[in-house]
Short mmCIF file of C-alpha atoms in Angstrom, two decimals:
data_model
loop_
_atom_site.label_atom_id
_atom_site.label_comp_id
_atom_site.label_asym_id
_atom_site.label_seq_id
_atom_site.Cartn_x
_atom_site.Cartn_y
_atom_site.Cartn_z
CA UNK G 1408 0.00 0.00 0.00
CA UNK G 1409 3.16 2.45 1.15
CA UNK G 1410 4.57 2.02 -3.06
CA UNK G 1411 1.26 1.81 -4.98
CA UNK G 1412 -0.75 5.26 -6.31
CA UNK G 1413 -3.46 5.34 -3.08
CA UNK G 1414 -6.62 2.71 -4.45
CA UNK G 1415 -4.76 1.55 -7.06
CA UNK G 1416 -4.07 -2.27 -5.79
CA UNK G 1417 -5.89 -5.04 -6.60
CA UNK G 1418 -4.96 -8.29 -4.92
CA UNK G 1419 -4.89 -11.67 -6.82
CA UNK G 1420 -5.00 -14.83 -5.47
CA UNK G 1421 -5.54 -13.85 -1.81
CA UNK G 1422 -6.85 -17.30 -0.58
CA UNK G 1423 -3.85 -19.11 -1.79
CA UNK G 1424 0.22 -19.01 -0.43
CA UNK G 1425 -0.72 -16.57 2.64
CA UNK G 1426 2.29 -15.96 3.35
CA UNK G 1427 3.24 -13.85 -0.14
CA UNK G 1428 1.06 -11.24 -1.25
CA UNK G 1429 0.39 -10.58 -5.10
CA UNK G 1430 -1.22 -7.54 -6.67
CA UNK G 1431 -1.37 -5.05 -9.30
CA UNK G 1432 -1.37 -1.44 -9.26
CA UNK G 1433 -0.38 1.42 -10.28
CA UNK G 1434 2.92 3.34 -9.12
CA UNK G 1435 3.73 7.19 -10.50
CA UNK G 1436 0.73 6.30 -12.72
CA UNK G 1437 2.37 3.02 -14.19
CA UNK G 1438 1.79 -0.29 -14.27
CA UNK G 1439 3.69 -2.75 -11.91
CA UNK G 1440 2.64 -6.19 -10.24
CA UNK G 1441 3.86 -5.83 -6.80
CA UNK G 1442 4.68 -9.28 -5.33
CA UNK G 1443 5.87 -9.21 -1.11
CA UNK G 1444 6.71 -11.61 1.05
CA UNK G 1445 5.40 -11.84 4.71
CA UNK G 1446 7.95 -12.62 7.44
CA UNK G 1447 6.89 -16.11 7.91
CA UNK G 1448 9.20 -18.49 5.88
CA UNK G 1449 7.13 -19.75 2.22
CA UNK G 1450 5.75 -23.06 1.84
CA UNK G 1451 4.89 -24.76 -2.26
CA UNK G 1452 1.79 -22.77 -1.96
CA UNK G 1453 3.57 -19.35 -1.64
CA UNK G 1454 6.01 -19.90 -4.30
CA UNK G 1455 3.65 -21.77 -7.03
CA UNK G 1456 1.82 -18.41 -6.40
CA UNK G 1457 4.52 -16.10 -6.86
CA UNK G 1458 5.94 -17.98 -9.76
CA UNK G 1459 2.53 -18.06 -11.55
CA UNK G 1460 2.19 -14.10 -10.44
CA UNK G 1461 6.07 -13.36 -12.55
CA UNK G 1462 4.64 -15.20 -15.27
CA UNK G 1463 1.50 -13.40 -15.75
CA UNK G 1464 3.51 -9.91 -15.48
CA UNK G 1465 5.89 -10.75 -18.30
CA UNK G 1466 3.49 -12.25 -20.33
CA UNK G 1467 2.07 -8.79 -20.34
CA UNK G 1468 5.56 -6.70 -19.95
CA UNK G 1469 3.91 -5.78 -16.71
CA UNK G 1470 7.25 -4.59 -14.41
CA UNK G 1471 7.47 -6.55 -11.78
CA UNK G 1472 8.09 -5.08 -7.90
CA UNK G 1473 9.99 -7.69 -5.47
CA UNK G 1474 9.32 -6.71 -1.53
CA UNK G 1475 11.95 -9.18 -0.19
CA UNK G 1476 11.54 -9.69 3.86
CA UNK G 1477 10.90 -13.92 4.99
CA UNK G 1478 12.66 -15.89 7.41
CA UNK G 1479 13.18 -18.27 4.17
CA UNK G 1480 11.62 -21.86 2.85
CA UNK G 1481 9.56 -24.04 5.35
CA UNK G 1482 11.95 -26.66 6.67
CA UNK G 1483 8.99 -29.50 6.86
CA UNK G 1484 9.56 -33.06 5.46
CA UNK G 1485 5.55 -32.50 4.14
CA UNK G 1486 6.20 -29.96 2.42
CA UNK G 1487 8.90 -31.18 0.56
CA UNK G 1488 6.79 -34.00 -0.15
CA UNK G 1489 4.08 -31.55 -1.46
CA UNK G 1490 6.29 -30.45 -3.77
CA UNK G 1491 8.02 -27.70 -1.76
CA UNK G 1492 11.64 -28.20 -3.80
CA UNK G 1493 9.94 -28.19 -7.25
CA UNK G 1494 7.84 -25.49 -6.31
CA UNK G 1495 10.83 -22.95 -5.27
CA UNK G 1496 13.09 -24.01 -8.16
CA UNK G 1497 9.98 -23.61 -10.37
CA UNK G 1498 10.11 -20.37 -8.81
CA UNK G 1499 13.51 -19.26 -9.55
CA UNK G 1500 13.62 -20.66 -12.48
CA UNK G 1501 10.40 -18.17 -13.64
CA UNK G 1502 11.81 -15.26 -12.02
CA UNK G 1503 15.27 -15.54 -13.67
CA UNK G 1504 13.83 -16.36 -17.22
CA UNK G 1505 11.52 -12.79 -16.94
CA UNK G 1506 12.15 -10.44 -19.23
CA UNK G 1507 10.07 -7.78 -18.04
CA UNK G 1508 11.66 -4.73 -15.80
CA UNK G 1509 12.48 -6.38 -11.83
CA UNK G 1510 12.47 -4.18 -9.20
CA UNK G 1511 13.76 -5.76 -6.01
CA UNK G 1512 13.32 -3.95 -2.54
CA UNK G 1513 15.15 -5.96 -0.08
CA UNK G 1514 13.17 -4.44 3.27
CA UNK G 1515 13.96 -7.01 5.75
CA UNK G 1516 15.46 -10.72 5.62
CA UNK G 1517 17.07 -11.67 2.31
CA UNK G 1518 19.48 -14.38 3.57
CA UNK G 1519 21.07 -16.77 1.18
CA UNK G 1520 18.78 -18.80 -1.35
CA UNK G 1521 15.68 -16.33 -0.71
CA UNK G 1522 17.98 -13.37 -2.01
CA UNK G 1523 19.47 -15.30 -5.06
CA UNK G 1524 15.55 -16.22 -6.29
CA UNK G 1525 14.30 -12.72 -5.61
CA UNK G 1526 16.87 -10.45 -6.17
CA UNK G 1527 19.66 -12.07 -8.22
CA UNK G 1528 18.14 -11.33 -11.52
CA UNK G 1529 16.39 -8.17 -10.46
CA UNK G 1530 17.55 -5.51 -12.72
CA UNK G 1531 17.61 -2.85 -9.70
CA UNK G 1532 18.08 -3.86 -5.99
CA UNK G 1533 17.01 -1.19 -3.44
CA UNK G 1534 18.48 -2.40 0.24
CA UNK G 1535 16.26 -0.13 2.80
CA UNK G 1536 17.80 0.70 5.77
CA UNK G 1537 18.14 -2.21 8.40
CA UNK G 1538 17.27 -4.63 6.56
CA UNK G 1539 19.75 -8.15 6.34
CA UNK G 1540 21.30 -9.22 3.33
CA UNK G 1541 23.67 -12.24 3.33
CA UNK G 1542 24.26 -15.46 2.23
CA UNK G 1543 24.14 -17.30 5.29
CA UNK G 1544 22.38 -16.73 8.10
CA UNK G 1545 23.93 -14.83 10.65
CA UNK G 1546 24.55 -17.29 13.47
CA UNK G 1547 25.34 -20.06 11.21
CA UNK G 1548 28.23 -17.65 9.48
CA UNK G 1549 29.32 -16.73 13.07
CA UNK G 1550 30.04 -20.03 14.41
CA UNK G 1551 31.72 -20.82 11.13
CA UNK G 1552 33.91 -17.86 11.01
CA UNK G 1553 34.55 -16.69 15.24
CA UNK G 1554 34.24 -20.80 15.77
CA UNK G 1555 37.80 -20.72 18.08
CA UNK G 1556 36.70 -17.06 20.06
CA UNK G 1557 33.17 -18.65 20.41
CA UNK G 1558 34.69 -22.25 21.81
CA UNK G 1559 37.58 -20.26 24.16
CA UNK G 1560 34.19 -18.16 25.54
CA UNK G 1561 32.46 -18.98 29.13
CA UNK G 1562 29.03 -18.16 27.70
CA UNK G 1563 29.23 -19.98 24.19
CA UNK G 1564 25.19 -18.78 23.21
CA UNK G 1565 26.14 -15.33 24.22
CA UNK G 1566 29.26 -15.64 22.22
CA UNK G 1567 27.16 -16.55 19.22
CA UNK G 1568 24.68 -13.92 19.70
CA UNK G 1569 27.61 -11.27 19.95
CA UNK G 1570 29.29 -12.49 17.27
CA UNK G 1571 26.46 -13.01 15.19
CA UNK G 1572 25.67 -9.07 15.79
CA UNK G 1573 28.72 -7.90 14.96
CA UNK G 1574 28.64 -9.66 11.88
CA UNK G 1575 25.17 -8.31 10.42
CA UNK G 1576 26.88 -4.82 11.43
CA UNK G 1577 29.78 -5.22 9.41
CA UNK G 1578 28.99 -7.55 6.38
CA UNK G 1579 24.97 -7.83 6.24
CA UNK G 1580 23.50 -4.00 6.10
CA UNK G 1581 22.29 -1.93 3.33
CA UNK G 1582 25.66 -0.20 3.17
CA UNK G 1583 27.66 -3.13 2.77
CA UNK G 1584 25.42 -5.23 -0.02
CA UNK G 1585 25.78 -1.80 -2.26
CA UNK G 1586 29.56 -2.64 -1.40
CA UNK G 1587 29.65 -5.70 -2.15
CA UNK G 1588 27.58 -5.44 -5.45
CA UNK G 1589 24.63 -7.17 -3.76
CA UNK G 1590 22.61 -4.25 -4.08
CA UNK G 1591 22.57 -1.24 -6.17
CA UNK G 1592 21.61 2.24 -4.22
CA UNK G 1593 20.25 2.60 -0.11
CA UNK G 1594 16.96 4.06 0.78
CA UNK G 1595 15.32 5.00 4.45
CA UNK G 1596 12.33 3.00 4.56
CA UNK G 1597 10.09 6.23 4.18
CA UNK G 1598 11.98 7.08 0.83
CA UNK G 1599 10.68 3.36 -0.80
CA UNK G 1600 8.25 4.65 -3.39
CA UNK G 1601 10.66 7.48 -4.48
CA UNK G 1602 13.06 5.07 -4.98
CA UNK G 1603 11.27 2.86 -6.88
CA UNK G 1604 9.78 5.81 -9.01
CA UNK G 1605 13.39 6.30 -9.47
CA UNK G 1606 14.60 3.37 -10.63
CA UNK G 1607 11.59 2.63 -13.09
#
């Protein structure tokens, strides 16, 4: 609602994949299909919806709007078994063979496989302020890479936790992905719609 032109959105699918939201709209007057992620991480239902969303927009050369921010894929045995895997590879594979213009915001978590589907082969990555982008998990980099300070400490899940901080300081903020080519400008989160204005 914060990037579309006010009463411009209309939401598809709505029933379906809960946890990903799918709509089109309008933005500076435009066109755009706006697809965003909740925080909760995506199960086959979310991602057969987004990929089916991607592939209506560039059908239609409809520019497509990424709001990245989930904890990830559903780590449940059923939902592998309900396709889950071919789902989110069907998924990439959709948003990386899109032609049309994609616009990814990365607003919150986009940690390791979620940012290489939805913001690998965006043409323009926006990284808002405070948001996480990396491509492992915090903690799981931290005990990997501080693994001896962590061990030699009294307090090894404070350690972790410290670590892990200092680590999404340093190599996991919007500042550092436009470093490290992971991202292509900054924006305050207020700023979102200008910047997507901008970039279109």
């Amino acid at each position: 609602a914060a990037l579309a032109d006010e009463g411009s959105a209309v939401e598809l699918y709505a029933g379906y994949g809960k946890n990903i939201v799918t709509a089109l709209a309008t933005i500076n007057g435009s066109a755009v299909g706006i697809l965003a992620t909740e925080k909760a991480a995506l199960c086959h239902k979310c991602t057969a919806k987004a990929a089916r969303f991607v592939r209506l927009c560039d059908a239609y050369s409809i520019p497509v709007v990424t709001v990245v921010n989930t904890e990830g894929f559903v780590k449940s045995e059923g939902d592998d078994q309900a396709g889950g895997i071919r789902q989110a590879a069907r998924m990439a594979g959709v948003y990386a063979e899109a032609t049309t213009v994609k616009v990814a915001i990365l607003a919150g978590e986009a940690v390791g496989p979620i940012y290489t589907v939805f913001a690998a082969s965006a043409d323009w990555r926006i990284a808002v302020d405070g948001c996480t982008v990396a491509p492992l998990a915090p903690e799981t980099a931290a005990t990997v890479l501080y693994k001896d300070e962590i061990d030699a400490s009294d307090n090894i899940v404070a350690a972790t936790k410290a670590k892990a901080a200092a680590y999404v300081a340093e190599v996991c903020s919007a500042d550092a992905a436009v470093a490290a080519g992971s991202a292509d400008m900054t924006c305050e989160a207020a700023n979102a719609r200008a910047s997507v204005v901008a970039a279109f």
